[in-house]
Coordinates of C-alpha atoms in Angstrom, one line a residue:
Chain A
M1156 CA 21.0 20.1 7.0
L1157 CA 17.2 21.0 6.9
G1158 CA 18.2 24.5 6.3
T1159 CA 20.4 23.8 3.5
F1160 CA 17.4 22.2 1.9
C1161 CA 15.7 25.3 0.9
V1162 CA 17.2 26.4 -1.9
L1163 CA 17.0 30.0 -3.2
S1164 CA 17.4 30.3 -7.2
A1165 CA 16.8 33.2 -9.2
G1166 CA 13.3 34.0 -7.4
V1167 CA 13.0 35.7 -4.6
Q1168 CA 11.3 34.0 -1.6
R1169 CA 8.5 35.7 -0.5
A1170 CA 6.4 35.3 2.6
W1171 CA 3.6 33.7 2.4
S1172 CA 0.6 34.6 5.0
S1173 CA -2.0 32.6 3.1
S1174 CA -2.4 30.1 1.1
S1175 CA -4.5 32.0 -1.4
C1176 CA -1.4 34.2 -2.2
L1177 CA 0.8 31.5 -2.7
F1178 CA -1.9 29.1 -4.9
M1179 CA -3.3 31.7 -6.8
D1180 CA -0.7 34.4 -7.4
P1181 CA -2.2 35.0 -11.2
S1182 CA 1.2 35.6 -12.5
S1183 CA 2.6 32.0 -12.1
P1184 CA 0.7 29.0 -13.6
G1185 CA 3.0 27.1 -12.2
L1186 CA 4.6 26.5 -9.2
V1187 CA 7.6 24.9 -7.4
L1188 CA 7.5 24.3 -3.7
Q1189 CA 9.9 22.8 -1.4
S1190 CA 9.1 21.1 2.0
Q1191 CA 10.8 22.6 4.9
S1192 CA 9.8 19.4 6.8
T1193 CA 11.5 15.6 6.7
D1194 CA 8.6 14.1 8.5
V1195 CA 7.0 11.7 6.1
F1196 CA 3.3 12.0 7.6
Q1197 CA 3.6 16.0 7.4
N1198 CA 5.0 15.6 3.9
L1199 CA 2.3 13.1 2.6
A1200 CA -0.4 15.5 4.2
L1201 CA 0.4 18.4 2.5
E1202 CA 0.3 16.0 -0.7
D1203 CA -3.0 15.5 0.2
W1204 CA -3.8 18.8 0.8
I1205 CA -2.5 20.1 -2.2
D1206 CA -4.4 17.7 -4.2
A1207 CA -7.7 18.6 -2.0
H1208 CA -7.8 22.2 -2.5
V1209 CA -5.7 23.6 -4.8
D1210 CA -7.5 24.2 -8.2
L1211 CA -5.1 22.3 -10.5
Q1212 CA -7.0 22.9 -14.0
Q1213 CA -5.1 26.2 -14.9
R1214 CA -1.6 25.3 -12.9
S1215 CA 0.8 22.7 -12.2
I1216 CA 2.8 22.1 -9.3
L1217 CA 5.8 20.5 -8.3
L1218 CA 6.4 19.9 -4.5
L1219 CA 10.0 18.7 -3.8
W1220 CA 10.6 16.7 -0.3
R1221 CA 12.7 14.4 1.5
N1222 CA 12.4 12.1 4.6
R1223 CA 14.2 11.1 7.3
P1224 CA 14.5 7.3 7.4
T1225 CA 11.2 5.6 6.7
V1226 CA 9.9 3.1 4.9
V1227 CA 6.9 3.7 2.6
I1228 CA 4.3 1.2 1.0
G1229 CA 2.0 1.4 -1.9
R1230 CA -1.9 2.0 -1.0
H1231 CA -3.2 -1.6 -0.9
Q1232 CA 0.1 -3.4 0.3
N1233 CA 0.7 -5.5 3.1
P1234 CA 3.3 -3.8 5.6
W1235 CA 3.9 -7.2 7.4
A1236 CA 4.9 -8.6 3.8
E1237 CA 6.6 -5.9 2.6
C1238 CA 9.1 -5.0 5.4
N1239 CA 10.9 -6.0 8.7
L1240 CA 8.7 -4.3 11.3
P1241 CA 10.7 -5.7 14.1
A1242 CA 14.2 -4.5 13.3
M1243 CA 12.4 -1.1 12.2
R1244 CA 10.9 -0.9 15.8
S1245 CA 14.8 -1.1 17.0
A1246 CA 16.1 1.3 14.7
Q1247 CA 13.2 3.5 15.0
V1248 CA 12.2 3.6 11.1
P1249 CA 8.2 4.5 10.9
V1250 CA 6.3 2.8 8.5
A1251 CA 3.7 5.2 6.4
R1252 CA 1.1 4.0 3.4
R1253 CA 0.5 6.6 0.9
R1254 CA -2.2 7.0 -1.1
S1255 CA -0.9 6.2 -4.3
G1256 CA -0.5 2.5 -5.9
G1257 CA 2.5 1.0 -6.4
G1258 CA 5.5 -0.6 -4.2
T1259 CA 7.6 0.0 -1.1
V1260 CA 10.5 2.1 -1.0
Y1261 CA 12.8 3.1 1.5
H1262 CA 13.5 6.9 1.9
D1263 CA 16.1 8.8 3.7
L1264 CA 17.8 12.4 3.4
G1265 CA 19.7 10.9 0.4
N1266 CA 16.5 10.4 -1.5
L1267 CA 14.7 13.3 -3.5
N1268 CA 11.0 13.1 -3.9
L1269 CA 9.5 14.7 -6.7
T1270 CA 5.5 15.3 -6.6
F1271 CA 4.1 16.6 -10.1
F1272 CA 0.1 17.8 -9.6
A1273 CA -1.8 18.6 -12.6
S1274 CA -5.3 18.2 -13.5
K1275 CA -6.7 14.4 -14.8
K1276 CA -6.5 15.8 -18.1
A1277 CA -2.9 17.1 -18.1
Y1278 CA -1.9 13.9 -16.1
D1279 CA 1.4 12.9 -17.9
R1280 CA 4.0 11.0 -16.0
R1281 CA 6.6 10.5 -19.1
R1282 CA 6.3 13.8 -19.7
N1283 CA 7.2 14.4 -15.8
L1284 CA 9.9 11.9 -15.8
K1285 CA 11.4 13.7 -18.8
V1286 CA 12.0 16.5 -16.6
V1287 CA 14.1 14.4 -14.2
T1288 CA 15.5 12.7 -17.3
D1289 CA 16.5 15.6 -19.0
A1290 CA 17.6 17.4 -16.0
L1291 CA 20.2 14.4 -15.2
R1292 CA 21.3 14.7 -18.7
R1293 CA 22.1 18.1 -18.3
V1294 CA 24.4 18.0 -15.1
R1295 CA 26.0 14.7 -16.2
P1296 CA 25.9 14.2 -19.6
Q1297 CA 28.1 11.4 -19.2
L1298 CA 25.4 9.3 -17.2
D1299 CA 23.6 6.6 -18.9
I1300 CA 19.9 7.6 -18.1
Q1301 CA 17.1 6.0 -19.1
A1302 CA 12.9 5.7 -18.2
T1303 CA 11.6 2.4 -18.7
D1304 CA 7.8 1.5 -19.8
R1305 CA 7.4 0.7 -16.1
L1306 CA 8.2 4.3 -15.5
D1307 CA 11.2 3.3 -13.4
I1308 CA 14.6 5.2 -14.6
L1309 CA 17.1 2.9 -15.0
L1310 CA 21.3 4.2 -14.6
N1311 CA 23.4 2.1 -17.1
G1312 CA 20.7 0.0 -18.1
R1313 CA 20.0 -2.2 -14.9
Y1314 CA 20.0 0.2 -11.7
K1315 CA 17.0 1.6 -10.5
I1316 CA 17.2 5.3 -9.3
S1317 CA 13.7 6.3 -9.5
G1318 CA 10.1 4.5 -9.0
T1319 CA 7.1 6.2 -9.8
A1320 CA 3.4 5.7 -7.7
S1321 CA 0.0 8.1 -8.6
R1322 CA -3.3 8.6 -7.6
L1323 CA -6.2 10.1 -9.2
S1324 CA -9.0 11.9 -7.9
R1325 CA -12.0 13.6 -8.7
K1326 CA -10.7 16.4 -11.0
S1327 CA -6.8 16.3 -10.3
S1328 CA -4.1 13.9 -10.1
Y1329 CA -0.5 13.7 -8.6
H1330 CA 2.6 11.6 -9.8
H1331 CA 5.4 11.3 -7.4
C1332 CA 8.8 9.5 -7.7
T1333 CA 12.1 8.5 -5.6
L1334 CA 15.1 9.7 -7.0
L1335 CA 18.5 7.9 -5.0
H1336 CA 20.9 10.5 -4.8
S1337 CA 22.8 9.3 -1.5
A1338 CA 20.7 7.0 0.3
D1339 CA 22.1 4.2 2.5
R1340 CA 21.7 0.8 0.5
S1341 CA 22.5 -1.3 3.0
A1342 CA 19.2 -0.2 5.0
I1343 CA 17.1 -1.0 2.1
A1344 CA 18.5 -4.5 2.5
V1345 CA 18.0 -5.3 5.8
L1346 CA 14.4 -3.4 6.4
L1347 CA 12.9 -4.7 2.8
R1348 CA 12.0 -7.9 3.8
P1349 CA 9.1 -9.7 5.4
S1350 CA 8.3 -9.0 9.5
C1351 CA 7.1 -12.6 9.8
P1352 CA 6.9 -16.0 7.6
G1353 CA 4.1 -17.9 6.3
I1354 CA 2.0 -14.4 4.7
R1355 CA -0.5 -15.1 2.5
S1356 CA -2.1 -12.4 0.5
N1357 CA -3.8 -10.6 -2.7
A1358 CA -2.5 -7.3 -1.6
T1359 CA -0.5 -5.6 -4.3
P1360 CA 3.4 -7.1 -3.8
S1361 CA 6.6 -5.2 -4.8
I1362 CA 8.8 -5.9 -7.6
P1363 CA 12.3 -5.9 -6.2
S1364 CA 15.6 -4.1 -8.0
P1365 CA 18.8 -4.1 -7.7
V1366 CA 19.3 -0.1 -7.1
T1367 CA 21.7 2.6 -7.0
N1368 CA 23.0 6.2 -6.0
L1369 CA 23.6 8.7 -8.2
T1370 CA 26.7 9.7 -6.3
D1371 CA 28.1 6.0 -6.6
H1372 CA 28.6 7.1 -10.3
A1373 CA 28.9 10.8 -10.1
P1374 CA 30.6 11.4 -6.8
S1375 CA 30.5 15.4 -7.6
L1376 CA 26.6 15.7 -7.5
Q1377 CA 25.8 18.2 -5.1
W1378 CA 22.3 17.7 -3.4
E1379 CA 21.6 21.2 -3.9
E1380 CA 22.6 21.3 -7.9
L1381 CA 20.6 18.3 -8.3
L1382 CA 17.3 20.2 -7.0
E1383 CA 18.7 23.4 -9.1
A1384 CA 18.8 21.1 -12.5
V1385 CA 15.2 19.8 -11.7
V1386 CA 13.9 22.8 -10.9
Q1387 CA 15.2 24.7 -14.0
Q1388 CA 14.2 21.8 -16.0
Y1389 CA 10.9 21.7 -15.2
S1390 CA 10.5 25.7 -15.4
S1391 CA 11.8 24.9 -18.7
E1392 CA 9.4 22.2 -19.8
F1393 CA 6.5 23.6 -18.5
G1394 CA 7.2 27.1 -19.3
L1395 CA 7.3 28.7 -16.2
T1396 CA 9.8 31.3 -14.0
S1397 CA 12.4 29.4 -12.8
S1398 CA 11.9 30.1 -8.6
S1399 CA 10.7 27.9 -5.9
Q1400 CA 9.3 28.7 -2.4
C1401 CA 10.3 26.9 0.8
V1402 CA 6.9 25.8 2.7
D1403 CA 6.3 24.5 6.4
P1404 CA 3.7 21.7 5.8
A1405 CA 2.7 21.9 9.4
D1406 CA 1.6 25.7 8.8
E1407 CA -1.8 25.3 9.8
A1408 CA -2.7 28.8 8.5
L1409 CA -1.1 28.2 5.5
F1410 CA -2.4 24.6 4.7
P1411 CA -5.8 25.1 6.8
G1412 CA -6.8 21.0 7.9
V1413 CA -3.4 19.6 7.1
G1414 CA -3.3 18.8 10.6
S1415 CA -5.7 16.5 10.8
M1416 CA -4.5 14.8 7.5
E1417 CA -1.9 14.3 9.1
A1418 CA -3.2 12.2 12.2
E1419 CA -4.8 9.8 9.6
L1420 CA -1.9 9.1 7.9
R1421 CA -0.1 8.7 11.0
G1422 CA -2.7 6.5 12.8
W1423 CA -2.5 2.7 13.1
Q1424 CA -6.2 2.7 11.2
W1425 CA -4.7 4.0 8.1
T1426 CA -1.2 2.6 8.1
F1427 CA -2.3 -1.1 9.5
G1428 CA -6.0 -1.4 9.4
K1429 CA -6.2 -0.5 5.6
T1430 CA -4.1 -3.7 4.9
P1431 CA -6.0 -5.9 2.5
K1432 CA -7.3 -9.3 4.0
F1433 CA -4.3 -11.8 4.9
S1434 CA -3.7 -15.3 6.6
V1435 CA -0.4 -16.2 8.1
E1436 CA 0.4 -20.1 8.0
T1437 CA 3.6 -21.5 9.7
Q1438 CA 5.1 -23.8 11.3
L1439 CA 5.9 -23.1 15.1
E1440 CA 9.2 -24.8 17.0
L1441 CA 8.5 -25.4 20.2
R1442 CA 11.4 -26.4 22.8
D1443 CA 10.9 -27.7 26.9
E1444 CA 14.2 -27.2 28.9
R1445 CA 13.7 -30.0 32.0
P1446 CA 13.8 -32.5 30.2
A1447 CA 15.1 -31.0 27.0
A1448 CA 12.4 -31.6 24.2
R1449 CA 11.2 -30.3 20.8
C1450 CA 7.7 -30.4 19.1
S1451 CA 6.5 -28.9 16.0
A1452 CA 3.2 -26.9 16.1
Q1453 CA 0.9 -25.3 13.1
L1454 CA -0.5 -21.7 13.6
Q1455 CA -2.6 -20.2 11.0
L1456 CA -4.7 -16.9 11.5
E1457 CA -6.8 -14.4 9.2
V1458 CA -5.8 -11.2 9.6
K1459 CA -8.7 -8.7 8.4
N1460 CA -8.1 -4.5 8.9
G1461 CA -5.2 -5.1 10.7
R1462 CA -6.9 -7.5 13.5
V1463 CA -7.3 -11.6 14.1
E1464 CA -10.4 -12.7 12.6
S1465 CA -9.6 -16.1 13.3
C1466 CA -7.3 -18.2 14.7
R1467 CA -6.0 -21.7 14.8
V1468 CA -3.2 -23.2 17.0
E1469 CA -2.7 -26.8 16.6
V1470 CA -0.5 -28.3 19.1
P1471 CA 0.0 -32.0 19.4
A1472 CA -2.2 -32.9 22.3
T1473 CA 1.0 -35.0 24.3
W1474 CA 2.5 -31.3 24.7
L1475 CA -0.2 -29.0 25.6
P1476 CA -3.8 -30.3 26.5
E1477 CA -5.8 -29.2 23.6
R1478 CA -8.0 -26.8 26.2
L1479 CA -5.1 -24.5 26.6
S1480 CA -4.0 -24.2 23.1
A1481 CA -7.5 -23.4 22.1
S1482 CA -8.0 -20.5 24.6
L1483 CA -4.5 -19.3 23.6
A1484 CA -6.1 -18.9 20.0
Q1485 CA -9.1 -17.5 21.9
A1486 CA -7.6 -15.1 23.1
L1487 CA -5.8 -13.6 20.3
L1488 CA -9.2 -12.9 18.4
G1489 CA -10.3 -9.5 17.7
E1490 CA -6.3 -8.4 19.2
R1491 CA -4.5 -6.1 16.4
F1492 CA -1.9 -8.3 14.8
C1493 CA 1.0 -7.3 16.7
P1494 CA 3.1 -8.6 19.3
H1495 CA 2.6 -6.4 21.7
R1496 CA -0.9 -6.8 21.9
A1497 CA -0.7 -10.4 21.3
A1498 CA 1.4 -10.3 24.4
A1499 CA -0.6 -8.5 26.5
A1500 CA -3.5 -10.9 25.6
L1501 CA -1.8 -14.1 26.3
S1502 CA -0.3 -12.5 29.6
A1503 CA -3.4 -12.7 31.0
L1504 CA -4.0 -16.3 30.2
L1505 CA -0.4 -17.4 31.5
R1506 CA -1.1 -15.5 34.5
C1507 CA -4.0 -18.1 35.2
E1508 CA -2.1 -21.3 34.5
S1509 CA 0.5 -22.2 36.8
G1510 CA 2.4 -25.8 37.6
P1511 CA 4.2 -28.5 35.2
L1512 CA 2.9 -26.7 32.0
H1513 CA 3.3 -23.3 32.8
S1514 CA 6.8 -22.9 30.9
R1515 CA 5.4 -25.1 28.0
L1516 CA 2.4 -22.5 27.6
R1517 CA 4.9 -19.7 28.3
N1518 CA 7.2 -21.0 25.2
L1519 CA 4.3 -21.1 22.9
C1520 CA 3.4 -17.8 24.1
D1521 CA 6.6 -16.9 23.1
V1522 CA 6.7 -18.2 19.7
L1523 CA 3.5 -16.9 18.6
V1524 CA 4.5 -13.4 19.6
A1525 CA 7.5 -14.0 17.8
A1526 CA 5.4 -15.1 14.6
M1527 CA 3.3 -12.1 14.7
G1528 CA 6.3 -9.5 13.4
Chain B
M816 CA -14.2 2.9 -31.6
A817 CA -16.4 3.6 -28.2
M818 CA -19.5 2.1 -30.0
R819 CA -17.5 -1.2 -30.5
A820 CA -16.1 -1.7 -27.1
A821 CA -19.6 -1.0 -25.9
L822 CA -20.9 -4.0 -28.3
R823 CA -17.7 -6.1 -27.3
C824 CA -18.9 -5.4 -23.5
L825 CA -22.1 -6.0 -23.7
S826 CA -21.7 -9.5 -25.8
V827 CA -19.4 -10.6 -22.7
N828 CA -21.4 -9.3 -19.8
F829 CA -25.3 -10.2 -20.9
S830 CA -24.5 -13.7 -20.3
P831 CA -27.6 -15.8 -18.4
R832 CA -24.8 -14.6 -15.5
L833 CA -26.2 -11.3 -15.1
P834 CA -27.3 -11.2 -11.4
Q835 CA -31.0 -10.8 -10.4
L836 CA -32.2 -8.9 -13.4
S837 CA -35.8 -10.8 -15.3
S838 CA -35.4 -11.1 -18.6
A839 CA -37.2 -8.5 -19.7
A840 CA -35.5 -6.1 -17.6
Q841 CA -32.4 -7.7 -19.2
V842 CA -33.6 -7.2 -22.4
S843 CA -34.1 -3.8 -22.3
A844 CA -30.7 -2.7 -20.1
T845 CA -29.2 -4.6 -23.3
R846 CA -31.1 -1.9 -25.7
L847 CA -29.8 0.7 -23.6
L848 CA -26.4 -0.4 -23.8
C849 CA -26.4 -1.0 -27.6
R850 CA -26.1 1.7 -29.5
S851 CA -27.4 0.4 -32.9
G852 CA -30.0 2.6 -33.0
A853 CA -33.0 0.6 -31.6
P854 CA -35.5 2.6 -29.5
R855 CA -34.5 3.3 -26.3
T856 CA -36.7 2.3 -23.2
L857 CA -36.9 2.2 -20.0
S858 CA -37.9 -1.1 -18.5
T859 CA -41.4 -1.1 -16.8
T860 CA -41.9 -4.6 -16.0
S861 CA -43.4 -4.4 -12.4
G862 CA -41.0 -1.5 -11.5
Q863 CA -38.6 -3.8 -10.3
C864 CA -35.7 -2.6 -12.3
T865 CA -34.6 1.0 -13.4
A866 CA -32.0 1.8 -16.1
L867 CA -28.6 2.5 -16.0
K868 CA -27.7 5.6 -14.2
F869 CA -24.2 7.2 -14.8
T870 CA -22.0 9.5 -12.5
E871 CA -19.4 12.2 -14.0
K872 CA -17.3 10.0 -12.2
H873 CA -18.2 7.2 -14.7
E874 CA -19.7 5.0 -12.3
W875 CA -23.2 3.4 -13.2
V876 CA -26.0 2.5 -11.0
L877 CA -28.6 -0.3 -11.6
V878 CA -31.5 -0.5 -9.1
E879 CA -33.3 -3.6 -8.5
S880 CA -36.0 -4.1 -5.9
G881 CA -34.2 -0.8 -3.6
I882 CA -31.0 -1.8 -3.9
G883 CA -28.5 -0.4 -6.0
T884 CA -25.5 -2.0 -7.9
V885 CA -22.7 0.3 -8.8
G886 CA -19.8 -0.3 -11.1
I887 CA -17.5 1.8 -13.3
S888 CA -18.5 2.6 -16.9
N889 CA -16.4 1.2 -20.1
Y890 CA -15.0 4.5 -20.3
A891 CA -13.8 4.3 -17.3
Q892 CA -12.6 0.9 -16.9
E893 CA -10.4 1.8 -20.7
A894 CA -9.1 4.7 -19.1
L895 CA -7.9 3.0 -16.1
G896 CA -6.2 0.2 -17.8
D897 CA -5.5 -3.2 -16.5
V898 CA -6.6 -3.1 -12.7
V899 CA -4.7 -4.8 -10.0
Y900 CA -6.4 -4.5 -7.0
C901 CA -9.9 -3.4 -6.1
G902 CA -10.3 -1.5 -2.6
L903 CA -13.6 -1.6 -1.8
P904 CA -15.8 -0.3 1.4
E905 CA -17.0 -2.3 3.6
V906 CA -20.8 -3.9 4.2
G907 CA -22.3 -2.2 6.4
Q908 CA -20.5 1.1 5.8
K909 CA -22.7 4.1 5.3
L910 CA -21.9 6.5 2.4
E911 CA -23.0 10.2 1.8
Q912 CA -23.3 10.6 -2.1
L913 CA -19.6 12.1 -3.4
D914 CA -17.7 10.4 -0.6
E915 CA -14.5 8.5 -1.0
C916 CA -14.9 4.8 -0.6
G917 CA -12.1 2.9 -1.8
A918 CA -9.7 3.1 -4.7
L919 CA -8.9 1.1 -7.9
E920 CA -5.6 0.6 -8.5
S921 CA -4.1 -0.1 -12.1
V922 CA -0.9 0.1 -13.7
K923 CA -2.0 3.8 -14.3
A924 CA -2.4 4.9 -10.8
A925 CA -4.7 4.4 -7.8
S926 CA -7.8 5.7 -8.8
E927 CA -10.1 7.1 -6.2
L928 CA -14.0 5.6 -5.9
Y929 CA -16.7 8.1 -5.2
S930 CA -20.0 6.9 -3.8
P931 CA -22.7 7.7 -6.2
L932 CA -25.7 7.5 -4.1
T933 CA -26.3 8.3 -0.1
G934 CA -26.7 4.8 1.4
E935 CA -25.4 1.7 3.3
V936 CA -23.6 -0.9 1.5
T937 CA -25.1 -4.1 1.6
A938 CA -22.6 -6.2 -0.1
I939 CA -19.3 -5.8 -1.7
N940 CA -18.5 -8.1 -5.1
T941 CA -15.8 -10.7 -3.6
E942 CA -14.7 -12.2 -6.8
L943 CA -13.0 -9.5 -7.5
A944 CA -10.3 -10.0 -4.4
E945 CA -8.9 -13.1 -6.6
N946 CA -9.8 -11.6 -9.8
P947 CA -9.6 -7.4 -9.7
G948 CA -9.7 -8.0 -14.1
L949 CA -13.4 -8.7 -13.9
V950 CA -13.5 -4.8 -13.9
N951 CA -12.0 -4.4 -17.0
K952 CA -13.5 -7.8 -18.7
S953 CA -17.1 -7.3 -17.3
C954 CA -17.7 -3.8 -15.8
Y955 CA -21.3 -4.4 -16.5
A956 CA -22.1 -7.2 -15.0
D957 CA -19.3 -9.7 -13.4
G958 CA -16.9 -6.8 -12.4
W959 CA -19.9 -5.0 -10.3
L960 CA -17.9 -3.3 -7.3
I961 CA -20.8 -3.0 -4.5
K962 CA -24.4 -2.7 -3.8
M963 CA -26.2 -0.6 -1.5
T964 CA -29.5 1.1 -0.2
I965 CA -31.1 4.1 -1.5
E966 CA -31.5 6.4 1.1
R967 CA -32.4 9.6 -1.2
P968 CA -34.1 8.4 -4.4
E969 CA -33.7 12.1 -5.7
E970 CA -30.3 11.8 -5.7
L971 CA -30.5 8.9 -8.5
D972 CA -33.2 11.0 -10.6
R973 CA -30.4 13.6 -10.7
L974 CA -28.2 10.8 -12.6
M975 CA -27.4 10.8 -16.4
D976 CA -29.5 8.1 -18.3
Q977 CA -27.7 6.5 -21.0
P978 CA -28.2 9.2 -23.8
A979 CA -26.7 11.8 -21.4
Y980 CA -24.1 9.9 -20.2
D981 CA -23.0 9.2 -23.8
K982 CA -23.4 12.8 -25.0
F983 CA -21.4 13.6 -22.1
I984 CA -18.1 11.4 -22.6
K985 CA -18.4 12.8 -26.2
S986 CA -18.2 16.2 -24.9
L987 CA -15.2 14.9 -22.9
E988 CA -13.3 13.6 -26.0
E989 CA -13.3 16.8 -27.8

């Protein structure tokens, strides 16, 4: 499936031995690249690399890419609020934070990503989206395709098939958008919901929209056909010769330094540590088996830079002595807001406490860990 | 249009809440931002405060008692559109001049912030967490972004003063 992604159209694929050949070819003021990788971190790193290293004052670049199942959150979003991290862990779907703004999206191999690179002066999202809408109208004229004021692309006036985000840096810009060809919509419903209850945050929120795939309305539209149409439309809109080049975003020779960009994007510090400060306030339901009894407790946490900055666990003193709930709260301070880290921090506490309170303490620990997504 | 915008910004911004400027400095900073043709003077009030300096990235720096307050210019806030989130550096973070140190997210894009100087962040504007729109409404006063120490005063000298920045903007608009 990977191999078929590199569509070779009228142009001939040349072997690029260095990025200077690739990006400074005077015969092409524009370039269409297709990534060979389906790894979100490699692809995001390639975007960063192009933005940082290619002189976009004289040329434009279109990068086409797709990822294995991933959830991608915007620059200033809260991953715990935006997606179901426990479900994603089970399904081995990673979360990635991109550098552009905007909301959360689900990527899989049925979703095409397009990144339009240009100078800041030439930054024009509407013009870019016109490439997509014109391409779609050309290959399937019967489809009702419109770009909105928010720069979404809607099908039949109500279903979102594309969302947009962008980044402006020193001299350059990139605008990227998704395009739903044949993505797994049931995964979207399951994965794009909060990890845990009670999150209060001023992180940028997502705006949920009903989505649809192009193939739900034009079943005969092949992936290669879609790519070809977009490449041709880009070339005609920007006055270029129609051809595209396949690139390997992990190729350090072609893109020196891309490996460390990828490592940063993949790391906990960028993905979770960059989360705007937030608080969690939720009720915990506690249980004991022998004798059967129940009780409610209050949890209040502040999370800064992805770590527990403050924690209060209010358990009725009749259920557990205050000293125990207080030491539990204390044990979480400074730990990553993460169920595994919480479980490890609390297990030391549990080991110290035997006797009749142990089962209640254990239950409180389990419920606390579960509240951390 | 830019002048009207500057004057509008001026009347909103230079309320008594302008942080920590003596009234004399406030008057001369006022004169600097007012393009009505009044003579542009640098403040000389006991060396306490300097004139606004600008970077090519449209950030401004105002120095008082060795601490630089940093924000973005009216040109920048207009270009950005409505700011929905301010991603700022941490207090204590050490920055080199031109280091990426955060981003302002608006409906248009996430726009990278670059440190105008080398120094250490001493304060960040916590009002912006609840009210990011202050950057648009009051870019020279309540919408300030960070305060930082000035490790290399020569960097400050090389930034643009008001007249040079006005000229710079004009050249961009052509």
